[in-house]
Short mmCIF file of C-alpha atoms and ligand atoms in Angstrom, two decimals:
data_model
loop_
_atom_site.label_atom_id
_atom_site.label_comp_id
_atom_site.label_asym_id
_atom_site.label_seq_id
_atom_site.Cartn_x
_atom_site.Cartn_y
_atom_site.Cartn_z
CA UNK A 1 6.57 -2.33 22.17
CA UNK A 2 9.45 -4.80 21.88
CA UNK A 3 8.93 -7.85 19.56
CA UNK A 4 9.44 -11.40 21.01
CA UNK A 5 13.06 -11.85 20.51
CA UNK A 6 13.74 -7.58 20.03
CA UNK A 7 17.85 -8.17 21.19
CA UNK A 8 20.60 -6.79 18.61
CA UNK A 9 21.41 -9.19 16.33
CA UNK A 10 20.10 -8.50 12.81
CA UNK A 11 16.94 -10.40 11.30
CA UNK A 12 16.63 -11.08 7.76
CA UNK A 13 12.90 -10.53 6.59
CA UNK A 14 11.47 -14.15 6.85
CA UNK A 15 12.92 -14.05 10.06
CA UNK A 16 11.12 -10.94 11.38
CA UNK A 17 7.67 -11.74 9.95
CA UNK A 18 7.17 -14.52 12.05
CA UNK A 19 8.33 -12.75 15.40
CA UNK A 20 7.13 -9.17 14.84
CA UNK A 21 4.66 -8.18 17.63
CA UNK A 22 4.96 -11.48 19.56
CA UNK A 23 5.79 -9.63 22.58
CA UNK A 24 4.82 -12.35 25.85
CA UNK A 25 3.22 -9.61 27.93
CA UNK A 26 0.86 -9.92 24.93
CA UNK A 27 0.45 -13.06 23.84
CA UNK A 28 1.05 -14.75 27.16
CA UNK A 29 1.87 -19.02 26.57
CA UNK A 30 0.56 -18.61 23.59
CA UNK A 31 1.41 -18.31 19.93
CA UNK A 32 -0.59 -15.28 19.05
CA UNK A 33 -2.43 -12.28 20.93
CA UNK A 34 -5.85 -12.74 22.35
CA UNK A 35 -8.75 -10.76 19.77
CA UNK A 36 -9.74 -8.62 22.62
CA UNK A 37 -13.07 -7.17 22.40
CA UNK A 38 -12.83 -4.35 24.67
CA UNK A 39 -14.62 -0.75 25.08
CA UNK A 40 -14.12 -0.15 28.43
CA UNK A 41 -10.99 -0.80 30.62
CA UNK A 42 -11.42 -0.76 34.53
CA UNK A 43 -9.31 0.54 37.24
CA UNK A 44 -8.74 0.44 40.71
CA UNK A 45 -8.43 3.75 41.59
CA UNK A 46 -9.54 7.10 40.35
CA UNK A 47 -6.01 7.85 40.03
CA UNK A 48 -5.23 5.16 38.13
CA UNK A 49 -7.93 6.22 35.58
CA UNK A 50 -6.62 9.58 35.31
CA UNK A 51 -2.79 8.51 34.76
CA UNK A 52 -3.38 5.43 33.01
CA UNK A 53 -0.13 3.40 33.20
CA UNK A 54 -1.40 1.02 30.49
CA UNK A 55 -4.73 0.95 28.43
CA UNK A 56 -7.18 3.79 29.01
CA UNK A 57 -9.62 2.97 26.59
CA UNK A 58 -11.13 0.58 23.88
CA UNK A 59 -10.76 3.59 21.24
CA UNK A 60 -6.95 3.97 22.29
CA UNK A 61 -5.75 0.52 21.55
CA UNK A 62 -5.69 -2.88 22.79
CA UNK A 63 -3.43 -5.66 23.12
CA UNK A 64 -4.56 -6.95 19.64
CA UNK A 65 -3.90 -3.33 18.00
CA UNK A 66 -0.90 -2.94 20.31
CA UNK A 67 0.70 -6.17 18.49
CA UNK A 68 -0.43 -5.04 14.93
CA UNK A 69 1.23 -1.78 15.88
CA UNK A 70 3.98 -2.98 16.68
CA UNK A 71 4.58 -5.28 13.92
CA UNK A 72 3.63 -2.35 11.53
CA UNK A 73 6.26 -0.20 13.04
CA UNK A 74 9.60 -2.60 13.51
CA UNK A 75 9.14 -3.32 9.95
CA UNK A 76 8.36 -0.08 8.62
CA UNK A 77 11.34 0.79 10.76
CA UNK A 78 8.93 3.46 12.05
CA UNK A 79 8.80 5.32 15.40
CA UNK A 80 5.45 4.53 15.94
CA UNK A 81 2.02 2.72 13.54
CA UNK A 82 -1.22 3.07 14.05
CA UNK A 83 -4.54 1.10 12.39
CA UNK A 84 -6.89 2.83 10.14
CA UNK A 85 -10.54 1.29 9.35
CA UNK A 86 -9.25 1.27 5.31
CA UNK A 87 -6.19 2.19 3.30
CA UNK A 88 -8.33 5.32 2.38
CA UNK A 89 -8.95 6.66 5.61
CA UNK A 90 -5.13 5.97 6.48
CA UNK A 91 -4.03 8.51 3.47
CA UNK A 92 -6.52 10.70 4.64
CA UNK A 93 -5.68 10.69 8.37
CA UNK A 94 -2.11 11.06 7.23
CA UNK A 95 -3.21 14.42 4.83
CA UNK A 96 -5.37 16.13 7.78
CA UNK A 97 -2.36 15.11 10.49
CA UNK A 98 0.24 17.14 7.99
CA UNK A 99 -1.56 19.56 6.47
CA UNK A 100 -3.06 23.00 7.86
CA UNK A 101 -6.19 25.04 6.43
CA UNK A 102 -4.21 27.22 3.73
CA UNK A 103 -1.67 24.99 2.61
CA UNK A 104 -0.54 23.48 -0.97
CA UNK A 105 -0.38 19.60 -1.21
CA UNK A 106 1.90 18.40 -4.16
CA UNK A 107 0.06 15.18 -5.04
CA UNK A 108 1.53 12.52 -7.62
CA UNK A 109 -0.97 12.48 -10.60
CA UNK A 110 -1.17 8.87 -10.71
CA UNK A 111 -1.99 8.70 -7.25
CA UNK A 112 -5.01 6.10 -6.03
CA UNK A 113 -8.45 7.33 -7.42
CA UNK A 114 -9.82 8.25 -4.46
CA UNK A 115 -7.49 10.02 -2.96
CA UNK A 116 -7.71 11.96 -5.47
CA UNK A 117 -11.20 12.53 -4.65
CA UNK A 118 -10.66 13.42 -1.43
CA UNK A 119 -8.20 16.24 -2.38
CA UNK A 120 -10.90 17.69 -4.68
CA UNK A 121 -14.24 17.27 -1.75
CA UNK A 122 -12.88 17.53 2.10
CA UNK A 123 -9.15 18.94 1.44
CA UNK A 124 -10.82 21.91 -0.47
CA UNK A 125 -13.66 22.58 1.72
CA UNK A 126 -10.35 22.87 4.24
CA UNK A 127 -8.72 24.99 2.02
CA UNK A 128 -5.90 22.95 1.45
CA UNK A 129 -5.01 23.28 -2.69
CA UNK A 130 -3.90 20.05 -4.26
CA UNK A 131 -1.61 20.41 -7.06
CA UNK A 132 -0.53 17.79 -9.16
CA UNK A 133 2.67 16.34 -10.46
CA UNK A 134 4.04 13.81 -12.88
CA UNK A 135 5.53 11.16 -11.67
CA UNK A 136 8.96 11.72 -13.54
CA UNK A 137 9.52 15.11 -12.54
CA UNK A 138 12.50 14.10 -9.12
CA UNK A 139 14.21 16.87 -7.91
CA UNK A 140 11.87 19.01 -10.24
CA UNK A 141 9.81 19.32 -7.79
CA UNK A 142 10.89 22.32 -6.50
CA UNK A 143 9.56 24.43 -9.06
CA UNK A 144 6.00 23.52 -7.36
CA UNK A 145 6.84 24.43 -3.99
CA UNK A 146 5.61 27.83 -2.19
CA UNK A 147 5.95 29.01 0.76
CA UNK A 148 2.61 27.10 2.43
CA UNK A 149 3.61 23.74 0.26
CA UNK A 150 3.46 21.49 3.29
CA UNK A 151 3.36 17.71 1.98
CA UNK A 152 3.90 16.07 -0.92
CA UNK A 153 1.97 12.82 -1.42
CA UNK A 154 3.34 9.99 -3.26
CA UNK A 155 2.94 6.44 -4.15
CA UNK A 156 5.06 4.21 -6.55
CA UNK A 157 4.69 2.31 -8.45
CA UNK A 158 1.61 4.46 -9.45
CA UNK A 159 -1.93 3.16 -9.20
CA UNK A 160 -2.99 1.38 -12.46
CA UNK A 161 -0.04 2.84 -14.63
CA UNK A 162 2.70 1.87 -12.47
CA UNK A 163 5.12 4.42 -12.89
CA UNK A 164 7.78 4.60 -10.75
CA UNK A 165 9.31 8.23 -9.36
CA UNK A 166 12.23 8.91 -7.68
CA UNK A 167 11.45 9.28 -3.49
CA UNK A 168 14.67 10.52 -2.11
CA UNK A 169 15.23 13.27 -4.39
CA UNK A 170 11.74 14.21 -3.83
CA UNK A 171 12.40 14.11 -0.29
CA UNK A 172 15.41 16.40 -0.22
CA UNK A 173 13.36 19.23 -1.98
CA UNK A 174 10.78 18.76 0.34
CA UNK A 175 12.75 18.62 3.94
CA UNK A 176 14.64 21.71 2.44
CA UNK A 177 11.22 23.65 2.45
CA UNK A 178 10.13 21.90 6.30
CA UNK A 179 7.54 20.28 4.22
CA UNK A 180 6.00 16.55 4.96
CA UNK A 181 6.64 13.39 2.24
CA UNK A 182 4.09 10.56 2.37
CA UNK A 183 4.28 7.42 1.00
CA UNK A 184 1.63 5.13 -0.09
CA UNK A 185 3.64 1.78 0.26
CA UNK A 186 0.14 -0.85 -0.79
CA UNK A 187 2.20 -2.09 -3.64
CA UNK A 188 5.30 -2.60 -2.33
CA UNK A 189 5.35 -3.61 1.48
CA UNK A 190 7.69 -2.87 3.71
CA UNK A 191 9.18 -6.47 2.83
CA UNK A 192 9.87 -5.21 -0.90
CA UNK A 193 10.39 -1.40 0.08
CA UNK A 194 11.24 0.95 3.39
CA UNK A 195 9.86 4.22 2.23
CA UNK A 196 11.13 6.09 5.61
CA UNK A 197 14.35 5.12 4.97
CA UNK A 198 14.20 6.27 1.55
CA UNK A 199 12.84 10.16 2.96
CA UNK A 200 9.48 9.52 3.62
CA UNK A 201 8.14 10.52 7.16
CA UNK A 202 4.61 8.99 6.83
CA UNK A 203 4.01 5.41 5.18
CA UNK A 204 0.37 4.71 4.51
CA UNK A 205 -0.53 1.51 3.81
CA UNK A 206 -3.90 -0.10 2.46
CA UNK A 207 -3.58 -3.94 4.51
CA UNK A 208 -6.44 -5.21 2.52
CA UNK A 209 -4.54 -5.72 -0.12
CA UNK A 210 -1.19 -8.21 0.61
CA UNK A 211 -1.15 -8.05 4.60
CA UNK A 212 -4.21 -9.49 4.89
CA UNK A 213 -3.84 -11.16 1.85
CA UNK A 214 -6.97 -13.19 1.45
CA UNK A 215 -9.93 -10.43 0.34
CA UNK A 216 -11.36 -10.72 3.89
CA UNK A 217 -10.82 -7.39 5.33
CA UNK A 218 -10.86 -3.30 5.00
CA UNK A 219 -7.89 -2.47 7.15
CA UNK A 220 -5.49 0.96 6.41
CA UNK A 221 -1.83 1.42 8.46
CA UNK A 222 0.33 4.05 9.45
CA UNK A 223 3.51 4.22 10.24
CA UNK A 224 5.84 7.62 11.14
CA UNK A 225 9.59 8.86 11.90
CA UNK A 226 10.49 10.62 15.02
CA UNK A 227 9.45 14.13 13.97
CA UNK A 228 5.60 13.02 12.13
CA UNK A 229 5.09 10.92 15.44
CA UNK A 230 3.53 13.01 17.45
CA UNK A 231 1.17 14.87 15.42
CA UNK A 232 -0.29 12.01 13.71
CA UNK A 233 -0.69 10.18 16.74
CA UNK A 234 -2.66 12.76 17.55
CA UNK A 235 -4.78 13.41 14.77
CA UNK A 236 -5.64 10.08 14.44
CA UNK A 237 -7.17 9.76 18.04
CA UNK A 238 -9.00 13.45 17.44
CA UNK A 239 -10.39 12.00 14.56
CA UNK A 240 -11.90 8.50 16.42
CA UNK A 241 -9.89 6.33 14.30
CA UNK A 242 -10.68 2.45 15.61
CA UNK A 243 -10.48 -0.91 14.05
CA UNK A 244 -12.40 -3.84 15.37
CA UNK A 245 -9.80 -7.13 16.86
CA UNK A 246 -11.17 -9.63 14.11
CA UNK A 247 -10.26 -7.56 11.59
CA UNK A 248 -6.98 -6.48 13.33
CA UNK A 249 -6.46 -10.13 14.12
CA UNK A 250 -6.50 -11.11 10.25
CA UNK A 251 -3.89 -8.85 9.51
CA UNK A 252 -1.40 -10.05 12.01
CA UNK A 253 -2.25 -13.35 10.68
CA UNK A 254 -1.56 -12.03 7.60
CA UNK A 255 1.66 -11.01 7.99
CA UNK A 256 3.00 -14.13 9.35
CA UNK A 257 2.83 -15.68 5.50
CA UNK A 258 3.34 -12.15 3.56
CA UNK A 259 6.90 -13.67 2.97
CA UNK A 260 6.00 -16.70 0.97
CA UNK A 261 2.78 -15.33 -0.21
CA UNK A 262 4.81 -12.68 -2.11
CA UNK A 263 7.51 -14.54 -3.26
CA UNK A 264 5.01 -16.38 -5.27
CA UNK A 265 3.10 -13.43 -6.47
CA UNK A 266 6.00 -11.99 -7.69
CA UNK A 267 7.26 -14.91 -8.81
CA UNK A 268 3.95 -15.91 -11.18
CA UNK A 269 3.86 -12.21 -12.23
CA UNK A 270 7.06 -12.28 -13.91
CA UNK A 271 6.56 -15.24 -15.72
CA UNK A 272 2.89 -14.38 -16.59
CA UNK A 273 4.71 -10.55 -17.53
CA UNK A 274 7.55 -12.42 -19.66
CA UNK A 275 4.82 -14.05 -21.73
CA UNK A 276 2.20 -11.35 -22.07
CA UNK A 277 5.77 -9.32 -23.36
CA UNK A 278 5.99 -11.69 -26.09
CA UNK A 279 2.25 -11.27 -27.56
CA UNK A 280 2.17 -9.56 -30.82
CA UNK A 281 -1.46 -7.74 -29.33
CA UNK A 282 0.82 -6.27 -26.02
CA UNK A 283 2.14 -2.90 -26.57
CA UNK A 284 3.44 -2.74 -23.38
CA UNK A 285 3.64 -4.54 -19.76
CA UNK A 286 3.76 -2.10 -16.96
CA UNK A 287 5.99 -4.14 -14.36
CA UNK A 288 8.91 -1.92 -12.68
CA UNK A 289 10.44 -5.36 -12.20
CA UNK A 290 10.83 -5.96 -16.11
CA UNK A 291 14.53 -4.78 -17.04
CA UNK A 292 12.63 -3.18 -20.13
CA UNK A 293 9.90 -1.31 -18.21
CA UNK A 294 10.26 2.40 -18.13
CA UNK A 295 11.08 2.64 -14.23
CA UNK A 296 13.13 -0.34 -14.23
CA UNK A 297 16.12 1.75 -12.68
CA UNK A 298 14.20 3.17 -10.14
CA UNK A 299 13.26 0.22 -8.91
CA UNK A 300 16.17 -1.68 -8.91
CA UNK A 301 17.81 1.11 -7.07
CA UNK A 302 15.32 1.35 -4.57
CA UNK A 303 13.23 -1.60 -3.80
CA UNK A 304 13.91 -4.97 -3.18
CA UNK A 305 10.81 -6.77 -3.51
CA UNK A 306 7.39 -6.77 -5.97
CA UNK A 307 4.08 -8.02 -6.19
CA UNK A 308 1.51 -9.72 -8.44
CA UNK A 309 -0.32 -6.62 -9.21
CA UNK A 310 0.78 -4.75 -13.15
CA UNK A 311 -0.62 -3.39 -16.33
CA UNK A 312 -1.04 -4.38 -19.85
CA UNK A 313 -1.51 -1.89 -22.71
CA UNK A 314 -2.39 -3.41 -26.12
CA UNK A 315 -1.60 -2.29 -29.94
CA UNK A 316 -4.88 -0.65 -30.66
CA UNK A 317 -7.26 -2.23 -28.83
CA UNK A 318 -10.68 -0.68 -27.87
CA UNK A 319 -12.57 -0.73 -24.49
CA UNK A 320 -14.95 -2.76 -26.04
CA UNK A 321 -12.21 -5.73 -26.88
CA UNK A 322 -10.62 -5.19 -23.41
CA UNK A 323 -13.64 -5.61 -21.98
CA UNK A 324 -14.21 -8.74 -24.24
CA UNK A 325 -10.64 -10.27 -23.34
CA UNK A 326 -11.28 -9.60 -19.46
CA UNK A 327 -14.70 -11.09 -19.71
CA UNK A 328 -13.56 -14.02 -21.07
CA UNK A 329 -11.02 -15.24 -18.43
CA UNK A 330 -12.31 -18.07 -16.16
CA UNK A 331 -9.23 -17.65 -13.84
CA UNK A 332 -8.82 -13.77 -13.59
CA UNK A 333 -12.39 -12.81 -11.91
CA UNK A 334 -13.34 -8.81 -12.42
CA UNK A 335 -13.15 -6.98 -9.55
CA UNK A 336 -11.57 -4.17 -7.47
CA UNK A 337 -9.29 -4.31 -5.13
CA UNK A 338 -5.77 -7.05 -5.01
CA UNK A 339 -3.24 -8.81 -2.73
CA UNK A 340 -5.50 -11.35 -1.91
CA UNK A 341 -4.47 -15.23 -3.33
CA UNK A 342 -6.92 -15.10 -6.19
CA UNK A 343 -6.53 -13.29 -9.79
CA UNK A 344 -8.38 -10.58 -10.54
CA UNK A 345 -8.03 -8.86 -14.17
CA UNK A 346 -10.06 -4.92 -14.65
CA UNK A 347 -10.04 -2.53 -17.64
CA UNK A 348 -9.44 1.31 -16.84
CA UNK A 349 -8.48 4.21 -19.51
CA UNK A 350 -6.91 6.49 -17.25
CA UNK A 351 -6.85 9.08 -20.23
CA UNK A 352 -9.50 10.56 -18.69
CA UNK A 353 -8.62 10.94 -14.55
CA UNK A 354 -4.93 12.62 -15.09
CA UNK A 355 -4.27 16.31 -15.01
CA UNK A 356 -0.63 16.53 -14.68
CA UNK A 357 0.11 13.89 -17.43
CA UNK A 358 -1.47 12.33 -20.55
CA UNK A 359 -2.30 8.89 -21.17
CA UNK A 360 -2.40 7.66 -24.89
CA UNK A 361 -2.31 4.21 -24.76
CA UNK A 362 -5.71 3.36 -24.97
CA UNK A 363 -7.49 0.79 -22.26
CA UNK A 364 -5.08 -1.04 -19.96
CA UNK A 365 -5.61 -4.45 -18.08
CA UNK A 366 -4.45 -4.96 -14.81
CA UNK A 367 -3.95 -8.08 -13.82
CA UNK A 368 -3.56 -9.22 -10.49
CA UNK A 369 -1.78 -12.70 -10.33
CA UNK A 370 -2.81 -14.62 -7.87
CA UNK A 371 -1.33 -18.33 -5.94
CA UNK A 372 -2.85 -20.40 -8.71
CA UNK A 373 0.04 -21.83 -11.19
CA UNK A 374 0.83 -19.69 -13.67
CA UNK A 375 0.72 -21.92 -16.48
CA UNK A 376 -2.80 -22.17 -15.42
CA UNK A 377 -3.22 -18.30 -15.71
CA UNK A 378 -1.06 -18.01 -18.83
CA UNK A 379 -3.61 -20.57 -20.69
CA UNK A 380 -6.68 -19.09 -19.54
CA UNK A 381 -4.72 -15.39 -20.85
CA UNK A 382 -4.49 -17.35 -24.42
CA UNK A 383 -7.90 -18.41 -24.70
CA UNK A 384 -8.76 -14.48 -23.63
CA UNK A 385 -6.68 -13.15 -26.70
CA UNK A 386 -8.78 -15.66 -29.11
CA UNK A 387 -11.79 -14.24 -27.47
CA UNK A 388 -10.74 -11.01 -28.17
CA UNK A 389 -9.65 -11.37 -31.40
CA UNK A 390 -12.95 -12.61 -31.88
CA UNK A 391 -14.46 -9.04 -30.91
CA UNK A 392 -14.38 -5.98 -33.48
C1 LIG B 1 -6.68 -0.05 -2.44
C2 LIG B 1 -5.74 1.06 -2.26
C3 LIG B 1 -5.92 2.01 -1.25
C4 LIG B 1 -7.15 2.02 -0.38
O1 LIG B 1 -7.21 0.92 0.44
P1 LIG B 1 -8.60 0.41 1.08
O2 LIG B 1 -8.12 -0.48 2.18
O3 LIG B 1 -9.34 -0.29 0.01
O4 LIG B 1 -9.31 1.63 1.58
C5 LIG B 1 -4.96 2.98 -1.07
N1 LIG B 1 -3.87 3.03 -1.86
C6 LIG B 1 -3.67 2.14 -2.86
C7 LIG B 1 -2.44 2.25 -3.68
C8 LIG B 1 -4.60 1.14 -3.09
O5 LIG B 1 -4.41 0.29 -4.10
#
């Protein structure tokens, strides 16, 4: 569906946020689409219900979905989006759309936790084998493919350690071997990253996090190139896949300030990064966007945007005084899930959760920073450290 002003002169970013899915048979007068509550759509005819020219019915879209779609897609550069009821069942309508009972999935070991669950419960009982990779390993990838290695699943920067891993190469190995790459593009957004462009041919994308952007929401998107079109369009339908208009109406709204919203993230997280760097208790900040950080390169060649969302690892420290330090905060509240405007700081010790890669470190914080000012968040960080100092 064309957006609002969809003619041929190029739009930076900013530009397209605001005017993506405005498209006046939608919205009519009016600024933004109607939240249409529909289940059934009526017709004239009989043979107008059996060829449908436009809607058919509530399941299959609605002018609400039809502009989130649309949005999703022209920025994703995409062929075609859909709306998933969470980020989760987005990845896993993407993993049943490309995969086939039988089949190998390469999955990046840092991959979100519950995907990884869902490789090891319903991908199994499918007999679909999930092998794991490192992040680092690029073009050596190939040395995990097999003749029913169908996708690879990635996501960068990785979930809580951040890694970053190298997409098109990735990509090449897999295309090679008529094999599927999808992307899990939370982190990023298509405003800081383009993943199809890049080689991937199925985004996923969990919108709770920075498209709805205010922790009032569960919504998952898809988005897919010319040749994944089809067959995730269709397992996504198969599968009953729906999304109420409120909550597709909040993520349109959403969208219209991811711009500035971002900017500020990303924005307070460096600064907040840039001072947590100097600590004598950091070991480490996990930030691609740090020139120091181990997949600075990657990043820089690839994307052109971040977030608020990283990692801290700290000299030594136990659970018990990361627990301590994140307890103490009066800013940072504890609690899963991001993107939204407030800070939110967790502990996790991945040591235990990787199978393809080993985590040393210890306990890591990850911080989400959040629209408050970040010399706000950088004092209440201070007073954490005393408090955890204060802890054996
Ligand atoms: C949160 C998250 C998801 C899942 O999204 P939900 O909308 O919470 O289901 C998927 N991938 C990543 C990287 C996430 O952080």
């Amino acid at each position: 569906m064309a957006g609002e002003n969809d003619d041929e002169r190029p739009r930076k970013p900013a530009t397209r946020l605001v005017h993506v899915g405005r498209d006046k048979v939608i919205t009519g007068p009016f600024v933004n689409p109607p939240v249409q509550h529909v289940s059934t759509v009526l017709f004239d005819t009989m043979d107008e219900m059996r060829a449908p020219k436009g809607y058919s019915y509530g399941r299959r879209g609605n002018p609400t979905t039809n502009a989130l779609t649309a949005a999703i897609a022209e920025l994703e550069g995409a062929a075609g989006a859909l709306v998933c009821p969470s980020g989760l069942s987005a990845a896993s309508v993407a993993l049943l759309a490309a995969a086939n009972a039988g089949d190998r999935v390469l999955m990046v070991d840092t991959v979100y936790g519950p995907v990884r669950h869902l490789a090891a419960s319903v991908l199994a009982r499918l007999d679909i084998e999930t092998v794991f990779f490192d992040p680092a390993i690029g073009a050596g990838i190939a040395a995990l493919m097999t003749p029913n290695t169908t996708v690879i699943y990635a996501e960068a920067p990785g979930s809580l350690t951040f890694e970053m891993l190298d997409l098109p190469a990735m990509a090449e190995v897999a295309h090679a071997a008529g094999a599927t790459v999808v992307f899990d593009n939370s982190w990023a957004t298509p405003l800081g990253f383009r993943p199809l462009e890049h080689g991937a041919d199925i985004v996923v994308m969990s919108a709770t996090k920075y498209l709805v952007g205010h922790s009032d929401a569960i919504v998952g998107t898809l988005a897919a190139n010319e040749r994944l079109w089809p067959r995730l369009l269709e397992a996504h339908g198969s599968l009953g896949t729906h999304v109420g208009p409120d909550d597709v109406f909040l993520t349109l709204r959403g969208i219209r300030t991811l711009g500035v919203r971002l900017e500020r993230h990303s924005a307070s997280a460096t600064k907040v990064a840039h001072w947590l760097r100097r600590r004598p208790e950091v070991a480490r900040v996990l930030y691609p966007p740090l020139p120091d950080d181990r997949g600075h390169a990657l990043w820089a060649r690839d994307m052109n945007g971040a977030c608020g969302l990283f990692g801290v690892v700290f000299n030594g420290w136990s659970n018990a005084r990361a627990d301590a330090f994140v307890e103490s905060l009066a800013l940072f509240a504890i609690g899963a899930s991001w993107g939204g405007f407030e800070s939110l700081a967790i502990v996790a010790n991945p040591a235990g959760t990787r199978t393809a890669t080993t985590w040393t470190e210890g306990p890591l914080v990850r911080l989400h920073v959040g629209l408050e000012d970040p010399d706000d968040l950088i004092a209440d960080l201070d007073l954490g450290f005393a408090a955890a100092a204060a802890t054996g």
